[in-house]
Amino acid sequence: MAATIRRRLQRGAASTAVAALVLAALTASQAPGAAEAAAARKQKPAPPADTPIDGGSTYFTDRPPLHRPAPPRDAHGRGQGTPLGTGPAEAGLPATVLAAYKKAASAVGASDPGCRLPWQLLAGIGKVESGQARGGAVDAEGTTLQPILGPQLNGHGFARITDTDGGRYDGDLTHDRAVGPMQFIPSTWSNGGLDGTGWGADGNGDGKKDPNNVFDAALAAGRYLCVGGRDLSDQDDLDRAILGYNNSEDYLRTVLSWYTFYRHGTHEVPDGRGVLPVHRGDAGTSGGDRTGRTGSAHHDHASGTPGRKPGKDGSGTGKPGKSGGSGTGDTPGGTGTPKPKPRPEKPAPEKPAPEKPAPESPTGPARLTALERVGDKDLSATAGTEFAASPRVRAKDAAGKAVAGAPVRFALPASTGARFPGDATTVTVTTDKDGLATAPTLRAGDKAGAFTIRATAVGRTALAVAFGATVKAKPAPKADKLARTSDKELTATAGQAFAEDAVEIEATYQGKIAAGAAVTATMVTDDPKKPVENDKGPYFKDPGATGDDKDEPVRTLTGLTTDADGLLKLPKIYTDMHAGTFLLRLTTADGAVLTVKLKVAAPAGS
């Protein structure tokens, strides 16, 4: 009786008052101790009232196949990966992605065993959010080969989230976009956690928290799903966790259908060979959910119990019951036997899978066919300065007319030190009414050299424009005058050293401080016509020498440079046993010369 009440109310409950009646009815009919357990669950901390993890972005609405043939095996009976297609291939998970889910679930299980996080739940979310990182298109470290970005969260059919990361993660300087295999919005990744530091995690131990890395993203998602003391073996906690990712009942049903599918068995396939889903939710229906998204498209191939007529929302039948029970519809099922419904005369056949996975629909206008470079000259800047001009392209259609509103991504090679604002290597810019997309100001790094900037139409990777860029080395700072900062006489006794930092000079150029100016210091003879390096008297020691060479006299030092204030303190000066007046000559490449007298007195009693 309790199971019947639970199932009916789960399908129709819509208010807190009804939920309270359900709890009362269930606890009255259960064994002693059930009421206390229910009360304990009710007292769990509530999850944070925050923007959903993916910002209410679009997601894949494909459902698992109705029938599950066994995974293929080779001649020796061993399981093997399958080519793209339906049936057993749908249960194939890319090797690196599968490893990331299992590693994340294990880590969360060690730190929060009461959560009981199953890795299949991460797989269900990963399938719906990114098609398992686009079928496993990741490198050996688990980082996606290309960025996976959701649509611009500009309030048109989705939540409105203005830029929070300066384009660091999503390359968008106007609005945020969901990023990576698990589709975190930048604000949630970087500062949306309970402690204010964000949900970002380092799942592969490389010292970085990268939402584009499936190990990092899976661990972050696992921790989020367990927040607030949740126990994911409890259906209510499981539902709340998934709805916190994307607050949509259709999203909940879709994730749970894949979660159940994977719990019945999976097999590993090579990276890049996973099945790509095709259908994405769209802002095409009215109503919407609390994230600000106006609805998702539903498809007639959504799975459910064979022979059962889909519910009015196009999915299975009602809200799922407790996990682990017998299913109703395509979700982990409630208990008891559902009220039978008439079978359709003939179930609609599933659509055959395409020979190749269909690419994601471009977020820009579909009529975009070409990008055209604007400006003929390559770009150049001096190291540490901004480029005077920015890369610019024009988007055109097949008729050669400008296309407005098309997203264009500008990307820098990782090897260069040049960066867009926010230390970003990629930015996405939307074309204006004239079809123009101009990258933000680009700053050169400190290293000289040449590199290439690529502009591509988002979703149309074949459309690309290359810009040559050159970073020139900084000119050497100049100094046309050297002067001592003190007029104190410099004296020492033969065989001993002058005082520490005895000689300090200031360099200027045209009356202004000369920071970073190169100076050469030489102990010279007093020949007024042609002073040469002296072989006796005061000397330096080579700061880089070791062993027996570290005490060898050095009478010329190069590579000395003034500091930010144009000052230079010479290294310690030693003396041999020669007494007298000696000369220290300081010079710069710009002709500045300063001669300093060093007086060496004979030892007492000599």
Coordinates of C-alpha atoms in Angstrom, one line a residue:
M1 CA 0.0 0.0 0.0
A2 CA 2.8 2.4 0.9
A3 CA 4.5 1.7 -2.4
T4 CA 1.3 2.5 -4.3
I5 CA 0.8 5.8 -2.4
R6 CA 4.5 6.7 -3.1
R7 CA 4.2 6.0 -6.8
R8 CA 1.0 7.9 -7.4
L9 CA 2.1 11.0 -5.5
Q10 CA 5.5 11.0 -7.1
R11 CA 3.8 11.3 -10.4
G12 CA 1.4 14.1 -9.4
A13 CA 2.9 15.9 -6.4
A14 CA 3.4 19.6 -7.1
S15 CA 3.6 21.3 -3.7
T16 CA 5.2 21.1 -0.3
A17 CA 1.8 20.5 1.3
V18 CA 1.2 17.4 -0.8
A19 CA 4.8 16.1 -0.1
A20 CA 4.1 16.5 3.6
L21 CA 1.0 14.3 3.3
V22 CA 3.0 11.7 1.4
L23 CA 5.6 11.6 4.2
A24 CA 2.9 11.2 6.9
A25 CA 1.2 8.4 5.0
L26 CA 4.4 6.5 4.4
T27 CA 5.7 6.8 7.9
A28 CA 2.4 5.7 9.3
S29 CA 2.6 2.4 7.3
Q30 CA 6.3 1.6 7.7
A31 CA 8.0 -0.3 10.4
P32 CA 9.3 1.3 13.6
G33 CA 12.3 3.5 13.0
A34 CA 11.2 4.7 9.5
A35 CA 9.9 8.0 10.9
E36 CA 13.2 8.7 12.6
A37 CA 15.1 7.9 9.3
A38 CA 12.8 10.2 7.4
A39 CA 13.2 13.0 9.9
A40 CA 17.0 12.6 9.7
R41 CA 16.9 12.9 5.9
K42 CA 14.7 16.0 6.2
Q43 CA 17.2 17.7 8.5
K44 CA 20.1 17.4 6.0
P45 CA 21.6 20.7 5.0
A46 CA 19.9 22.2 2.0
P47 CA 22.1 22.5 -1.2
P48 CA 23.1 26.1 -2.0
A49 CA 20.5 28.2 -3.7
D50 CA 22.8 29.0 -6.6
T51 CA 22.8 29.2 -10.3
P52 CA 22.8 25.7 -11.8
I53 CA 26.2 24.3 -12.6
D54 CA 25.7 24.6 -16.4
G55 CA 23.8 27.8 -16.2
G56 CA 20.6 26.3 -17.7
S57 CA 22.5 25.7 -21.0
T58 CA 21.4 23.4 -23.7
Y59 CA 22.0 19.6 -23.4
F60 CA 21.7 16.5 -25.4
T61 CA 18.2 14.9 -25.2
D62 CA 19.0 11.6 -26.9
R63 CA 17.8 8.6 -24.8
P64 CA 19.4 5.1 -24.5
P65 CA 18.3 2.4 -26.9
L66 CA 15.3 0.3 -25.9
H67 CA 17.2 -3.0 -26.3
R68 CA 20.7 -3.7 -25.2
P69 CA 22.5 -6.4 -27.2
A70 CA 25.6 -7.8 -25.5
P71 CA 28.9 -6.0 -26.4
P72 CA 30.7 -7.6 -29.3
R73 CA 33.4 -10.1 -28.7
D74 CA 36.4 -11.3 -30.7
A75 CA 37.2 -14.8 -31.7
H76 CA 38.6 -15.6 -28.3
G77 CA 35.5 -14.4 -26.5
R78 CA 37.1 -11.2 -25.3
G79 CA 35.1 -7.9 -25.3
Q80 CA 36.1 -5.3 -27.9
G81 CA 35.2 -1.7 -28.7
T82 CA 32.7 -1.1 -31.5
P83 CA 32.4 1.3 -34.4
L84 CA 30.0 4.2 -34.1
G85 CA 26.4 3.1 -34.2
T86 CA 23.5 2.1 -32.1
G87 CA 22.9 -0.8 -29.9
P88 CA 26.0 -2.1 -28.0
A89 CA 28.1 0.9 -29.1
E90 CA 25.8 3.2 -27.0
A91 CA 27.2 1.4 -23.9
G92 CA 30.8 2.0 -24.9
L93 CA 32.6 4.7 -22.9
P94 CA 35.9 6.2 -24.2
A95 CA 38.8 4.8 -22.2
T96 CA 40.1 8.1 -20.7
V97 CA 36.7 9.5 -19.9
L98 CA 35.6 6.2 -18.2
A99 CA 38.8 6.3 -16.2
A100 CA 38.1 9.9 -15.1
Y101 CA 34.6 9.0 -13.9
K102 CA 35.9 6.0 -11.9
K103 CA 38.8 8.0 -10.4
A104 CA 36.5 10.8 -9.4
A105 CA 33.9 8.5 -7.8
S106 CA 36.7 6.7 -5.9
A107 CA 38.1 10.0 -4.6
V108 CA 34.7 11.3 -3.5
G109 CA 34.0 7.9 -1.9
A110 CA 37.2 8.2 0.2
S111 CA 36.5 11.8 1.4
D112 CA 32.7 11.5 1.6
P113 CA 31.7 7.8 1.9
G114 CA 28.2 8.7 3.1
C115 CA 27.4 10.2 -0.3
R116 CA 27.6 6.9 -2.1
L117 CA 28.4 8.5 -5.5
P118 CA 28.2 6.0 -8.3
W119 CA 30.5 6.7 -11.3
Q120 CA 27.6 5.8 -13.6
L121 CA 25.9 9.0 -12.5
L122 CA 28.9 11.0 -13.6
A123 CA 28.7 9.1 -16.9
G124 CA 25.0 9.9 -17.3
I125 CA 25.6 13.7 -16.7
G126 CA 28.7 13.6 -19.0
K127 CA 26.6 12.0 -21.8
V128 CA 23.9 14.6 -21.6
E129 CA 26.2 17.6 -21.1
S130 CA 28.9 16.9 -23.7
G131 CA 28.4 13.4 -25.3
Q132 CA 31.2 12.0 -23.1
A133 CA 33.6 14.8 -24.2
R134 CA 32.5 14.6 -27.8
G135 CA 33.0 10.8 -27.9
G136 CA 36.3 10.9 -26.0
A137 CA 38.1 13.6 -28.1
V138 CA 40.7 14.2 -25.3
D139 CA 44.5 13.9 -25.1
A140 CA 46.4 11.5 -22.9
E141 CA 46.0 13.9 -19.9
G142 CA 42.3 14.1 -20.4
T143 CA 42.1 17.6 -21.8
T144 CA 39.7 18.1 -24.7
L145 CA 41.4 18.5 -28.0
Q146 CA 39.1 21.5 -28.8
P147 CA 37.2 23.7 -26.3
I148 CA 33.6 22.5 -25.6
L149 CA 31.5 25.6 -25.1
G150 CA 27.8 26.0 -24.5
P151 CA 25.8 28.9 -26.0
Q152 CA 26.2 32.4 -24.8
L153 CA 24.2 32.9 -21.6
N154 CA 22.7 36.2 -22.7
G155 CA 19.2 35.7 -21.3
H156 CA 17.7 34.8 -24.7
G157 CA 16.3 31.3 -24.0
F158 CA 18.9 30.7 -21.2
A159 CA 20.0 32.2 -17.9
R160 CA 21.6 35.7 -18.3
I161 CA 25.1 35.7 -16.9
T162 CA 27.4 38.5 -17.9
D163 CA 31.1 37.8 -18.2
T164 CA 32.7 36.8 -14.8
D165 CA 36.1 35.5 -15.9
G166 CA 37.4 38.0 -18.4
G167 CA 37.2 35.3 -21.1
R168 CA 39.7 33.2 -19.2
Y169 CA 37.8 29.9 -19.5
D170 CA 35.2 30.5 -22.2
G171 CA 36.9 33.1 -24.4
D172 CA 33.8 35.4 -24.2
L173 CA 34.2 38.9 -22.9
T174 CA 30.5 39.8 -22.8
H175 CA 28.7 36.8 -21.3
D176 CA 29.6 33.5 -19.7
R177 CA 29.3 30.1 -21.5
A178 CA 29.3 26.6 -20.0
V179 CA 32.8 25.1 -20.4
G180 CA 34.2 21.6 -20.8
P181 CA 33.1 18.0 -20.6
M182 CA 30.9 18.6 -17.6
Q183 CA 29.8 22.1 -18.7
F184 CA 30.7 24.3 -15.7
I185 CA 29.9 28.0 -16.0
P186 CA 33.1 30.0 -15.2
S187 CA 31.7 31.7 -12.1
T188 CA 30.8 28.4 -10.6
W189 CA 34.1 26.8 -11.4
S190 CA 36.2 29.7 -10.0
N191 CA 34.2 31.2 -7.1
G192 CA 30.8 29.4 -6.8
G193 CA 31.7 26.9 -4.0
L194 CA 30.5 27.0 -0.5
D195 CA 33.9 28.4 0.7
G196 CA 33.9 31.1 -2.1
T197 CA 36.8 29.5 -3.9
G198 CA 34.8 27.7 -6.5
W199 CA 34.0 24.1 -7.4
G200 CA 37.1 23.7 -9.6
A201 CA 39.2 20.6 -8.8
D202 CA 42.5 19.0 -9.7
G203 CA 41.5 15.5 -10.6
N204 CA 44.7 14.4 -12.4
G205 CA 47.2 15.8 -10.0
D206 CA 49.0 18.2 -12.4
G207 CA 48.6 21.2 -10.1
K208 CA 46.0 22.9 -12.3
K209 CA 42.2 23.2 -12.1
D210 CA 41.0 23.1 -15.7
P211 CA 37.3 22.7 -16.6
N212 CA 38.4 21.5 -20.0
N213 CA 40.1 18.4 -18.4
V214 CA 37.8 15.5 -17.9
F215 CA 39.6 14.3 -14.7
D216 CA 39.3 17.8 -13.1
A217 CA 35.7 18.3 -14.3
A218 CA 34.5 14.9 -13.2
L219 CA 35.9 15.3 -9.7
A220 CA 34.4 18.8 -9.4
A221 CA 31.0 17.5 -10.5
G222 CA 31.2 14.6 -8.0
R223 CA 31.9 16.9 -5.1
Y224 CA 29.0 19.2 -6.2
L225 CA 26.6 16.3 -6.4
C226 CA 27.4 15.3 -2.8
V227 CA 27.1 18.8 -1.3
G228 CA 24.9 19.3 1.7
G229 CA 25.3 15.8 3.2
R230 CA 23.4 14.1 0.4
D231 CA 23.1 10.4 0.2
L232 CA 22.7 9.5 -3.5
S233 CA 21.3 6.1 -2.8
D234 CA 18.2 8.1 -1.6
Q235 CA 16.0 9.0 -4.6
D236 CA 15.1 12.4 -3.3
D237 CA 18.7 13.4 -2.7
L238 CA 19.6 12.0 -6.1
D239 CA 16.9 14.0 -7.8
R240 CA 18.0 17.2 -6.0
A241 CA 21.6 16.7 -7.0
I242 CA 20.8 16.3 -10.7
L243 CA 18.3 19.2 -10.7
G244 CA 21.1 21.4 -9.1
Y245 CA 23.1 20.7 -12.3
N246 CA 20.2 21.9 -14.6
N247 CA 16.8 22.7 -13.0
S248 CA 14.7 20.9 -15.6
E249 CA 12.4 17.9 -15.1
D250 CA 13.2 16.7 -18.7
Y251 CA 16.9 17.1 -17.9
L252 CA 16.4 15.0 -14.7
R253 CA 14.6 12.2 -16.7
T254 CA 17.2 12.2 -19.4
V255 CA 20.2 11.9 -17.0
L256 CA 18.4 9.2 -15.0
S257 CA 17.7 7.2 -18.1
W258 CA 21.4 7.1 -19.0
Y259 CA 22.4 6.5 -15.4
T260 CA 20.2 3.4 -15.4
F261 CA 21.4 2.3 -18.8
Y262 CA 25.1 2.4 -17.7
R263 CA 24.3 0.6 -14.4
H264 CA 23.2 -2.4 -16.5
G265 CA 26.6 -2.6 -18.0
T266 CA 29.2 -0.7 -20.1
H267 CA 32.4 -1.5 -22.0
E268 CA 35.4 0.5 -22.9
V269 CA 36.1 1.9 -26.3
P270 CA 39.1 3.8 -27.6
D271 CA 39.2 7.5 -27.1
G272 CA 37.5 9.3 -30.0
R273 CA 35.3 6.3 -30.8
G274 CA 32.4 7.0 -28.5
V275 CA 28.9 7.5 -30.0
L276 CA 28.1 11.1 -30.3
P277 CA 24.5 12.1 -29.5
V278 CA 22.7 14.2 -32.1
H279 CA 19.7 16.0 -30.6
R280 CA 20.1 19.0 -28.3
G281 CA 17.5 20.8 -26.1
D282 CA 16.3 24.0 -27.7
A283 CA 14.5 27.1 -26.6
G284 CA 11.6 26.0 -28.7
T285 CA 8.8 25.3 -26.2
S286 CA 6.9 27.6 -23.9
G287 CA 6.9 27.5 -20.1
G288 CA 10.6 27.0 -19.3
D289 CA 12.2 26.2 -16.0
R290 CA 13.6 28.2 -13.1
T291 CA 17.0 28.7 -14.8
G292 CA 15.5 31.1 -17.3
R293 CA 15.7 28.6 -20.1
T294 CA 12.4 28.4 -22.1
G295 CA 12.3 24.7 -22.7
S296 CA 13.9 21.8 -24.5
A297 CA 13.0 20.0 -27.6
H298 CA 11.7 16.4 -27.1
H299 CA 12.1 13.6 -29.6
D300 CA 10.0 10.7 -30.5
H301 CA 12.8 8.2 -29.9
A302 CA 13.0 8.9 -26.2
S303 CA 13.2 5.6 -24.4
G304 CA 10.5 4.2 -22.1
T305 CA 9.0 1.0 -21.2
P306 CA 8.3 -1.0 -24.4
G307 CA 4.7 -0.7 -25.5
R308 CA 4.1 2.3 -23.1
K309 CA 2.7 5.5 -24.5
P310 CA 5.0 8.4 -23.7
G311 CA 3.8 11.0 -21.2
K312 CA 2.6 14.4 -22.3
D313 CA 6.1 15.8 -22.0
G314 CA 7.4 13.4 -24.5
S315 CA 9.5 11.3 -22.0
G316 CA 8.7 8.3 -19.9
T317 CA 6.0 8.1 -17.3
G318 CA 6.2 10.5 -14.5
K319 CA 8.9 11.2 -11.9
P320 CA 11.2 8.2 -11.1
G321 CA 10.8 6.2 -7.9
K322 CA 13.6 4.9 -5.6
S323 CA 16.7 3.8 -7.4
G324 CA 17.4 0.1 -7.4
G325 CA 13.7 -0.9 -7.8
S326 CA 11.9 -2.0 -10.9
G327 CA 11.5 0.9 -13.4
T328 CA 8.6 2.7 -14.8
G329 CA 9.4 4.4 -18.1
D330 CA 13.0 5.0 -18.8
T331 CA 14.2 6.0 -15.3
P332 CA 15.3 4.0 -12.3
G333 CA 11.9 2.7 -11.3
G334 CA 9.4 3.1 -8.6
T335 CA 7.9 0.1 -6.9
G336 CA 4.7 -1.9 -7.7
T337 CA 3.0 -2.5 -11.0
P338 CA 2.0 0.6 -13.0
K339 CA -1.5 1.0 -14.3
P340 CA -1.5 -0.5 -17.8
K341 CA -1.9 1.7 -20.8
P342 CA -2.9 0.7 -24.3
R343 CA 0.0 -0.3 -26.5
P344 CA 0.4 1.6 -29.8
E345 CA -0.3 -0.5 -32.8
K346 CA 3.3 -0.3 -33.8
P347 CA 6.1 1.3 -31.9
A348 CA 7.9 4.0 -33.9
P349 CA 11.2 2.6 -35.1
E350 CA 14.4 4.2 -33.8
K351 CA 16.2 6.4 -36.2
P352 CA 19.3 4.7 -37.7
A353 CA 22.5 6.2 -36.5
P354 CA 24.4 8.2 -39.1
E355 CA 27.6 6.8 -40.5
K356 CA 29.5 9.6 -38.9
P357 CA 28.5 11.6 -35.8
A358 CA 26.7 14.8 -36.7
P359 CA 28.6 17.9 -35.6
E360 CA 27.1 20.2 -33.1
S361 CA 25.0 22.9 -34.7
P362 CA 26.9 26.2 -35.0
T363 CA 25.8 28.9 -32.7
G364 CA 26.1 31.5 -35.4
P365 CA 24.0 32.1 -38.4
A366 CA 23.8 29.0 -40.6
R367 CA 24.4 31.0 -43.8
L368 CA 28.0 31.8 -42.8
T369 CA 30.3 30.3 -45.5
A370 CA 33.5 32.3 -45.3
L371 CA 35.7 34.4 -43.1
E372 CA 37.8 37.2 -44.8
R373 CA 40.8 38.8 -43.3
V374 CA 40.6 42.6 -42.9
G375 CA 43.9 44.4 -43.2
D376 CA 46.9 43.2 -45.2
K377 CA 49.9 43.8 -42.9
D378 CA 51.0 41.3 -40.3
L379 CA 51.0 42.4 -36.7
S380 CA 54.0 43.4 -34.7
A381 CA 54.8 44.8 -31.2
T382 CA 57.8 45.2 -28.9
A383 CA 58.2 42.8 -26.1
G384 CA 56.1 43.7 -23.1
T385 CA 53.9 46.2 -25.0
E386 CA 50.5 46.1 -26.7
F387 CA 50.0 45.4 -30.4
A388 CA 48.9 48.6 -32.1
A389 CA 46.3 46.8 -34.2
S390 CA 44.1 43.8 -33.5
P391 CA 43.2 40.8 -35.7
R392 CA 40.0 41.5 -37.6
V393 CA 37.8 39.4 -39.9
R394 CA 34.6 39.8 -41.8
A395 CA 32.0 37.0 -42.0
K396 CA 30.3 36.4 -45.3
D397 CA 27.6 34.3 -46.8
A398 CA 27.6 32.5 -50.1
A399 CA 26.5 35.6 -51.9
G400 CA 29.4 37.6 -50.4
K401 CA 27.1 39.6 -48.0
A402 CA 28.1 40.4 -44.5
V403 CA 26.8 38.1 -41.7
A404 CA 26.0 39.7 -38.4
G405 CA 25.8 37.9 -35.1
A406 CA 28.2 35.1 -35.9
P407 CA 30.6 34.0 -33.2
V408 CA 34.3 34.0 -34.2
R409 CA 37.1 32.5 -32.0
F410 CA 40.6 34.0 -32.0
A411 CA 43.2 31.6 -30.7
L412 CA 46.9 32.0 -29.8
P413 CA 49.5 29.2 -29.7
A414 CA 50.3 28.1 -26.1
S415 CA 54.0 28.5 -26.8
T416 CA 53.8 32.3 -27.2
G417 CA 53.8 34.7 -24.3
A418 CA 51.3 37.0 -25.9
R419 CA 47.8 37.1 -24.3
F420 CA 44.4 38.6 -24.7
P421 CA 42.8 40.4 -21.6
G422 CA 42.5 38.2 -18.6
D423 CA 45.6 36.2 -19.6
A424 CA 43.4 34.4 -22.1
T425 CA 44.8 32.5 -25.1
T426 CA 41.3 32.3 -26.8
V427 CA 38.5 34.8 -27.1
T428 CA 35.2 34.6 -28.9
V429 CA 33.8 37.8 -30.5
T430 CA 30.4 38.1 -32.2
T431 CA 30.3 39.9 -35.6
D432 CA 28.7 43.3 -35.7
K433 CA 26.1 44.6 -38.2
D434 CA 28.8 44.9 -40.8
G435 CA 29.9 41.3 -40.3
L436 CA 33.2 42.4 -38.6
A437 CA 34.7 40.7 -35.6
T438 CA 37.7 42.4 -34.0
A439 CA 39.8 40.6 -31.3
P440 CA 40.4 42.6 -28.1
T441 CA 43.7 44.3 -27.5
L442 CA 46.6 41.8 -27.6
R443 CA 49.6 42.2 -25.4
A444 CA 53.1 40.9 -26.4
G445 CA 55.0 38.7 -24.0
D446 CA 58.6 39.3 -22.9
K447 CA 60.0 36.8 -25.4
A448 CA 60.9 37.9 -28.9
G449 CA 59.7 35.7 -31.9
A450 CA 57.0 35.1 -34.4
F451 CA 53.7 33.2 -34.1
T452 CA 50.4 32.7 -35.8
I453 CA 46.9 33.9 -34.6
R454 CA 44.0 31.8 -36.0
A455 CA 40.4 33.1 -36.4
T456 CA 37.8 30.4 -36.8
A457 CA 34.0 30.4 -37.1
V458 CA 32.6 28.7 -34.1
G459 CA 31.1 25.4 -35.1
R460 CA 32.7 25.7 -38.6
T461 CA 36.3 24.7 -37.9
A462 CA 37.0 24.5 -41.6
L463 CA 36.6 28.3 -41.9
A464 CA 39.8 29.8 -40.6
V465 CA 42.0 32.8 -41.2
A466 CA 45.6 33.1 -40.1
F467 CA 47.5 36.2 -39.0
G468 CA 51.2 36.5 -38.7
A469 CA 52.5 38.2 -35.6
T470 CA 56.0 39.2 -34.5
V471 CA 57.3 40.3 -31.1
K472 CA 60.4 42.3 -31.3
A473 CA 63.1 42.4 -28.6
K474 CA 63.2 45.4 -26.3
P475 CA 66.0 47.8 -27.2
A476 CA 68.8 47.9 -24.7
P477 CA 68.3 50.7 -22.1
K478 CA 70.6 53.6 -22.7
A479 CA 72.8 55.5 -20.2
D480 CA 74.9 58.5 -21.2
K481 CA 76.1 59.5 -17.7
L482 CA 77.4 57.7 -14.6
A483 CA 78.0 59.3 -11.2
R484 CA 78.9 58.1 -7.7
T485 CA 76.1 58.4 -5.1
S486 CA 78.7 59.3 -2.4
D487 CA 81.9 61.4 -2.4
K488 CA 83.5 59.4 0.4
E489 CA 87.1 58.5 -0.2
L490 CA 87.6 54.8 -0.9
T491 CA 90.5 53.2 1.1
A492 CA 91.6 49.8 2.2
T493 CA 94.7 48.1 3.6
A494 CA 96.8 45.8 1.3
G495 CA 95.7 42.2 1.7
Q496 CA 92.2 43.2 2.9
A497 CA 89.0 44.2 1.2
F498 CA 87.1 47.4 0.8
A499 CA 83.9 47.9 2.7
E500 CA 80.8 46.0 1.4
D501 CA 79.0 47.9 -1.4
A502 CA 81.7 50.6 -1.2
V503 CA 81.1 51.7 -4.8
E504 CA 77.5 52.7 -5.7
I505 CA 76.7 54.5 -9.0
E506 CA 73.7 56.1 -10.6
A507 CA 73.1 55.9 -14.4
T508 CA 71.0 58.5 -16.3
Y509 CA 70.0 59.0 -19.9
Q510 CA 69.3 62.6 -21.1
G511 CA 68.8 63.5 -17.4
K512 CA 66.3 60.7 -16.6
I513 CA 66.9 57.6 -14.6
A514 CA 68.3 54.8 -16.8
A515 CA 66.9 51.5 -15.4
G516 CA 68.4 48.3 -16.8
A517 CA 71.4 49.9 -18.3
A518 CA 74.4 47.6 -18.9
V519 CA 77.7 48.7 -17.2
T520 CA 81.2 47.3 -17.4
A521 CA 83.7 47.7 -14.6
T522 CA 87.5 47.4 -15.2
M523 CA 90.5 47.9 -12.9
V524 CA 92.8 49.9 -15.2
T525 CA 96.4 51.3 -15.3
D526 CA 96.9 55.1 -14.9
D527 CA 98.1 55.5 -18.5
P528 CA 96.2 58.7 -19.5
K529 CA 96.6 57.9 -23.2
K530 CA 95.5 54.3 -23.3
P531 CA 94.4 52.8 -20.0
V532 CA 94.5 49.0 -20.0
E533 CA 93.5 46.3 -17.6
N534 CA 95.8 46.3 -14.5
D535 CA 97.4 43.1 -13.5
K536 CA 97.9 44.1 -9.9
G537 CA 96.1 45.9 -7.1
P538 CA 92.4 45.7 -6.3
Y539 CA 90.3 43.0 -7.9
F540 CA 86.9 41.3 -7.9
K541 CA 86.0 37.6 -7.6
D542 CA 84.0 35.7 -10.2
P543 CA 80.6 35.2 -8.6
G544 CA 80.0 32.1 -10.8
A545 CA 83.3 30.4 -10.1
T546 CA 83.6 27.3 -7.9
G547 CA 86.3 25.2 -6.4
D548 CA 89.9 26.4 -6.8
D549 CA 88.8 29.1 -9.2
K550 CA 86.5 30.9 -6.8
D551 CA 89.3 33.0 -5.3
E552 CA 91.0 33.8 -8.6
P553 CA 91.4 37.6 -9.1
V554 CA 89.0 39.1 -11.8
R555 CA 89.7 42.6 -12.9
T556 CA 86.9 43.1 -15.5
L557 CA 83.2 42.5 -14.8
T558 CA 80.6 42.6 -17.5
G559 CA 76.8 42.0 -17.4
L560 CA 76.3 44.5 -14.6
T561 CA 72.9 46.3 -14.9
T562 CA 71.3 49.2 -13.0
D563 CA 68.1 48.5 -11.0
A564 CA 64.7 50.1 -11.5
D565 CA 66.0 53.3 -9.8
G566 CA 69.1 53.5 -12.1
L567 CA 71.4 52.4 -9.3
L568 CA 74.2 49.8 -9.3
K569 CA 76.2 48.6 -6.3
L570 CA 79.4 46.9 -7.3
P571 CA 80.4 43.6 -5.9
K572 CA 83.0 43.4 -3.0
I573 CA 86.4 44.6 -4.0
Y574 CA 89.5 42.8 -2.7
T575 CA 93.2 43.8 -2.6
D576 CA 96.5 42.0 -3.1
M577 CA 99.7 43.1 -1.3
H578 CA 100.4 46.1 -3.6
A579 CA 99.9 49.5 -2.0
G580 CA 99.2 52.7 -3.9
T581 CA 96.4 54.5 -5.8
F582 CA 94.5 52.5 -8.3
L583 CA 91.8 53.3 -10.9
L584 CA 88.4 51.6 -11.4
R585 CA 86.8 52.5 -14.8
L586 CA 83.1 52.2 -15.4
T587 CA 81.6 52.4 -18.9
T588 CA 78.4 52.0 -20.9
A589 CA 77.7 51.3 -24.5
D590 CA 76.5 54.8 -25.0
G591 CA 79.8 56.4 -24.1
A592 CA 79.3 57.1 -20.4
V593 CA 82.6 56.9 -18.5
L594 CA 83.3 57.2 -14.8
T595 CA 86.8 56.8 -13.2
V596 CA 86.9 56.0 -9.4
K597 CA 90.1 56.2 -7.3
L598 CA 90.9 53.3 -5.0
K599 CA 93.6 53.9 -2.3
V600 CA 95.4 50.9 -0.9
A601 CA 97.6 51.6 2.2
A602 CA 100.6 49.4 3.1
P603 CA 100.1 47.1 6.1
A604 CA 101.3 48.6 9.5
G605 CA 105.0 47.9 10.2
S606 CA 105.9 47.0 6.6

